[in-house]
PDB file of N, CA and C in Angstrom:
ATOM      1  N   MET A   1       0.820  -1.209   0.024  1.00 51.00           N
ATOM      2  CA  MET A   1       0.028  -0.039  -0.035  1.00 51.00           C
ATOM      3  C   MET A   1       0.874   1.300  -0.009  1.00 51.00           C
ATOM      4  N   ILE A   2       1.893   1.249   0.831  1.00 53.00           N
ATOM      5  CA  ILE A   2       2.796   2.436   0.920  1.00 53.00           C
ATOM      6  C   ILE A   2       3.562   2.614  -0.333  1.00 53.00           C
ATOM      7  N   LYS A   3       3.988   1.444  -0.984  1.00 57.00           N
ATOM      8  CA  LYS A   3       4.685   1.581  -2.265  1.00 57.00           C
ATOM      9  C   LYS A   3       3.861   2.210  -3.369  1.00 57.00           C
ATOM     10  N   ILE A   4       2.550   1.894  -3.399  1.00 52.00           N
ATOM     11  CA  ILE A   4       1.706   2.533  -4.436  1.00 52.00           C
ATOM     12  C   ILE A   4       1.720   4.120  -4.232  1.00 52.00           C
ATOM     13  N   TYR A   5       1.684   4.499  -2.979  1.00 56.00           N
ATOM     14  CA  TYR A   5       1.623   5.960  -2.655  1.00 56.00           C
ATOM     15  C   TYR A   5       2.921   6.599  -3.064  1.00 56.00           C
ATOM     16  N   ALA A   6       4.040   5.882  -2.916  1.00 56.00           N
ATOM     17  CA  ALA A   6       5.375   6.410  -3.255  1.00 56.00           C
ATOM     18  C   ALA A   6       5.584   6.554  -4.773  1.00 56.00           C
ATOM     19  N   LYS A   7       4.977   5.644  -5.508  1.00 62.00           N
ATOM     20  CA  LYS A   7       5.210   5.584  -7.018  1.00 62.00           C
ATOM     21  C   LYS A   7       4.511   6.823  -7.650  1.00 62.00           C
ATOM     22  N   PRO A   8       4.976   7.176  -8.867  1.00 62.00           N
ATOM     23  CA  PRO A   8       4.377   8.368  -9.614  1.00 62.00           C
ATOM     24  C   PRO A   8       2.932   7.982 -10.099  1.00 62.00           C
ATOM     25  N   GLY A   9       2.503   6.746 -10.029  1.00 59.00           N
ATOM     26  CA  GLY A   9       1.134   6.393 -10.462  1.00 59.00           C
ATOM     27  C   GLY A   9       0.055   6.684  -9.430  1.00 59.00           C
ATOM     28  N   LEU A  10       0.348   7.798  -8.689  1.00 60.00           N
ATOM     29  CA  LEU A  10      -0.585   8.264  -7.587  1.00 60.00           C
ATOM     30  C   LEU A  10      -1.868   8.805  -8.126  1.00 60.00           C
ATOM     31  N   ILE A  11      -1.793   9.412  -9.288  1.00 61.00           N
ATOM     32  CA  ILE A  11      -2.991   9.997  -9.915  1.00 61.00           C
ATOM     33  C   ILE A  11      -3.993   8.853 -10.296  1.00 61.00           C
ATOM     34  N   ASP A  12      -3.435   7.788 -10.861  1.00 70.00           N
ATOM     35  CA  ASP A  12      -4.314   6.717 -11.257  1.00 70.00           C
ATOM     36  C   ASP A  12      -4.948   6.075 -10.001  1.00 70.00           C
ATOM     37  N   PHE A  13      -4.223   6.021  -8.934  1.00 68.00           N
ATOM     38  CA  PHE A  13      -4.780   5.418  -7.667  1.00 68.00           C
ATOM     39  C   PHE A  13      -5.889   6.327  -7.157  1.00 68.00           C
ATOM     40  N   ASN A  14      -5.742   7.666  -7.266  1.00 69.00           N
ATOM     41  CA  ASN A  14      -6.698   8.586  -6.819  1.00 69.00           C
ATOM     42  C   ASN A  14      -7.966   8.509  -7.693  1.00 69.00           C
ATOM     43  N   GLN A  15      -7.749   8.352  -9.004  1.00 74.00           N
ATOM     44  CA  GLN A  15      -8.891   8.215  -9.960  1.00 74.00           C
ATOM     45  C   GLN A  15      -9.714   6.877  -9.613  1.00 74.00           C
ATOM     46  N   LEU A  16      -8.956   5.878  -9.171  1.00 75.00           N
ATOM     47  CA  LEU A  16      -9.597   4.613  -8.789  1.00 75.00           C
ATOM     48  C   LEU A  16     -10.415   4.781  -7.544  1.00 75.00           C
ATOM     49  N   LEU A  17      -9.939   5.681  -6.581  1.00 81.00           N
ATOM     50  CA  LEU A  17     -10.606   5.899  -5.360  1.00 81.00           C
ATOM     51  C   LEU A  17     -11.676   6.953  -5.344  1.00 81.00           C
ATOM     52  N   SER A  18     -11.701   7.792  -6.383  1.00 86.00           N
ATOM     53  CA  SER A  18     -12.666   8.869  -6.371  1.00 86.00           C
ATOM     54  C   SER A  18     -14.120   8.375  -6.402  1.00 86.00           C
ATOM     55  N   PRO A  19     -14.495   7.408  -7.175  1.00 86.00           N
ATOM     56  CA  PRO A  19     -15.942   6.930  -7.010  1.00 86.00           C
ATOM     57  C   PRO A  19     -16.279   6.462  -5.655  1.00 86.00           C
ATOM     58  N   VAL A  20     -15.305   5.792  -4.964  1.00 87.00           N
ATOM     59  CA  VAL A  20     -15.547   5.359  -3.576  1.00 87.00           C
ATOM     60  C   VAL A  20     -15.746   6.535  -2.693  1.00 87.00           C
ATOM     61  N   LYS A  21     -14.932   7.550  -2.785  1.00 88.00           N
ATOM     62  CA  LYS A  21     -15.109   8.787  -2.044  1.00 88.00           C
ATOM     63  C   LYS A  21     -16.452   9.435  -2.244  1.00 88.00           C
ATOM     64  N   ILE A  22     -16.870   9.555  -3.531  1.00 90.00           N
ATOM     65  CA  ILE A  22     -18.207  10.083  -3.825  1.00 90.00           C
ATOM     66  C   ILE A  22     -19.263   9.247  -3.205  1.00 90.00           C
ATOM     67  N   TYR A  23     -19.164   7.945  -3.241  1.00 92.00           N
ATOM     68  CA  TYR A  23     -20.174   7.008  -2.662  1.00 92.00           C
ATOM     69  C   TYR A  23     -20.277   7.276  -1.111  1.00 92.00           C
ATOM     70  N   ILE A  24     -19.059   7.440  -0.518  1.00 90.00           N
ATOM     71  CA  ILE A  24     -19.062   7.607   0.944  1.00 90.00           C
ATOM     72  C   ILE A  24     -19.689   8.939   1.289  1.00 90.00           C
ATOM     73  N   GLN A  25     -19.408  10.009   0.446  1.00 92.00           N
ATOM     74  CA  GLN A  25     -20.054  11.348   0.709  1.00 92.00           C
ATOM     75  C   GLN A  25     -21.573  11.184   0.609  1.00 92.00           C
ATOM     76  N   ILE A  26     -22.028  10.504  -0.418  1.00 92.00           N
ATOM     77  CA  ILE A  26     -23.502  10.336  -0.623  1.00 92.00           C
ATOM     78  C   ILE A  26     -24.146   9.585   0.602  1.00 92.00           C
ATOM     79  N   VAL A  27     -23.419   8.499   0.964  1.00 92.00           N
ATOM     80  CA  VAL A  27     -23.891   7.697   2.114  1.00 92.00           C
ATOM     81  C   VAL A  27     -23.912   8.567   3.432  1.00 92.00           C
ATOM     82  N   THR A  28     -22.921   9.315   3.672  1.00 92.00           N
ATOM     83  CA  THR A  28     -22.906  10.148   4.856  1.00 92.00           C
ATOM     84  C   THR A  28     -23.985  11.148   4.838  1.00 92.00           C
ATOM     85  N   LYS A  29     -24.175  11.882   3.691  1.00 92.00           N
ATOM     86  CA  LYS A  29     -25.244  12.771   3.526  1.00 92.00           C
ATOM     87  C   LYS A  29     -26.574  12.223   3.796  1.00 92.00           C
ATOM     88  N   PHE A  30     -26.805  10.977   3.233  1.00 90.00           N
ATOM     89  CA  PHE A  30     -28.080  10.231   3.375  1.00 90.00           C
ATOM     90  C   PHE A  30     -28.311   9.887   4.806  1.00 90.00           C
ATOM     91  N   SER A  31     -27.300   9.401   5.486  1.00 89.00           N
ATOM     92  CA  SER A  31     -27.470   8.948   6.922  1.00 89.00           C
ATOM     93  C   SER A  31     -27.681  10.179   7.836  1.00 89.00           C
ATOM     94  N   THR A  32     -27.085  11.331   7.554  1.00 90.00           N
ATOM     95  CA  THR A  32     -27.306  12.494   8.362  1.00 90.00           C
ATOM     96  C   THR A  32     -28.722  13.039   8.151  1.00 90.00           C
ATOM     97  N   MET A  33     -29.183  12.934   6.847  1.00 88.00           N
ATOM     98  CA  MET A  33     -30.534  13.307   6.581  1.00 88.00           C
ATOM     99  C   MET A  33     -31.559  12.441   7.308  1.00 88.00           C
ATOM    100  N   LYS A  34     -31.223  11.152   7.252  1.00 88.00           N
ATOM    101  CA  LYS A  34     -32.172  10.139   7.928  1.00 88.00           C
ATOM    102  C   LYS A  34     -32.168  10.366   9.406  1.00 88.00           C
ATOM    103  N   SER A  35     -31.076  10.687  10.098  1.00 89.00           N
ATOM    104  CA  SER A  35     -31.067  10.887  11.513  1.00 89.00           C
ATOM    105  C   SER A  35     -31.806  12.211  11.828  1.00 89.00           C
ATOM    106  N   PHE A  36     -31.631  13.173  11.030  1.00 86.00           N
ATOM    107  CA  PHE A  36     -32.369  14.453  11.134  1.00 86.00           C
ATOM    108  C   PHE A  36     -33.861  14.230  11.071  1.00 86.00           C
ATOM    109  N   THR A  37     -34.307  13.451  10.084  1.00 88.00           N
ATOM    110  CA  THR A  37     -35.672  13.144   9.889  1.00 88.00           C
ATOM    111  C   THR A  37     -36.249  12.383  11.091  1.00 88.00           C
ATOM    112  N   ASP A  38     -35.420  11.434  11.548  1.00 88.00           N
ATOM    113  CA  ASP A  38     -35.876  10.694  12.691  1.00 88.00           C
ATOM    114  C   ASP A  38     -36.073  11.477  13.939  1.00 88.00           C
ATOM    115  N   LYS A  39     -35.135  12.454  14.174  1.00 87.00           N
ATOM    116  CA  LYS A  39     -35.253  13.353  15.270  1.00 87.00           C
ATOM    117  C   LYS A  39     -36.498  14.247  15.153  1.00 87.00           C
ATOM    118  N   TYR A  40     -36.707  14.732  13.908  1.00 86.00           N
ATOM    119  CA  TYR A  40     -37.855  15.582  13.623  1.00 86.00           C
ATOM    120  C   TYR A  40     -39.207  14.817  13.865  1.00 86.00           C
ATOM    121  N   LEU A  41     -39.257  13.582  13.342  1.00 85.00           N
ATOM    122  CA  LEU A  41     -40.475  12.804  13.605  1.00 85.00           C
ATOM    123  C   LEU A  41     -40.612  12.390  15.062  1.00 85.00           C
ATOM    124  N   PHE A  42     -39.540  12.342  15.793  1.00 86.00           N
ATOM    125  CA  PHE A  42     -39.601  12.011  17.246  1.00 86.00           C
ATOM    126  C   PHE A  42     -40.253  13.199  17.974  1.00 86.00           C
ATOM    127  N   LEU A  43     -39.852  14.357  17.505  1.00 85.00           N
ATOM    128  CA  LEU A  43     -40.408  15.645  18.145  1.00 85.00           C
ATOM    129  C   LEU A  43     -41.803  15.768  17.846  1.00 85.00           C
ATOM    130  N   LEU A  44     -42.297  15.424  16.686  1.00 82.00           N
ATOM    131  CA  LEU A  44     -43.716  15.530  16.283  1.00 82.00           C
ATOM    132  C   LEU A  44     -44.559  14.548  17.009  1.00 82.00           C
ATOM    133  N   SER A  45     -44.076  13.389  17.262  1.00 74.00           N
ATOM    134  CA  SER A  45     -44.898  12.324  17.956  1.00 74.00           C
ATOM    135  C   SER A  45     -45.105  12.516  19.401  1.00 74.00           C
TER     136      SER A  45
END
């Protein structure tokens, strides 16, 4: 893993990871929205 970071092929590695990063961002946004909605519904009930 460390060797990959040291090599000049770092850009390729980042391009490989970017969809994963985007997916994680979407999931975190979704989960925070869900928790917010749950809190809101809890306050209403």
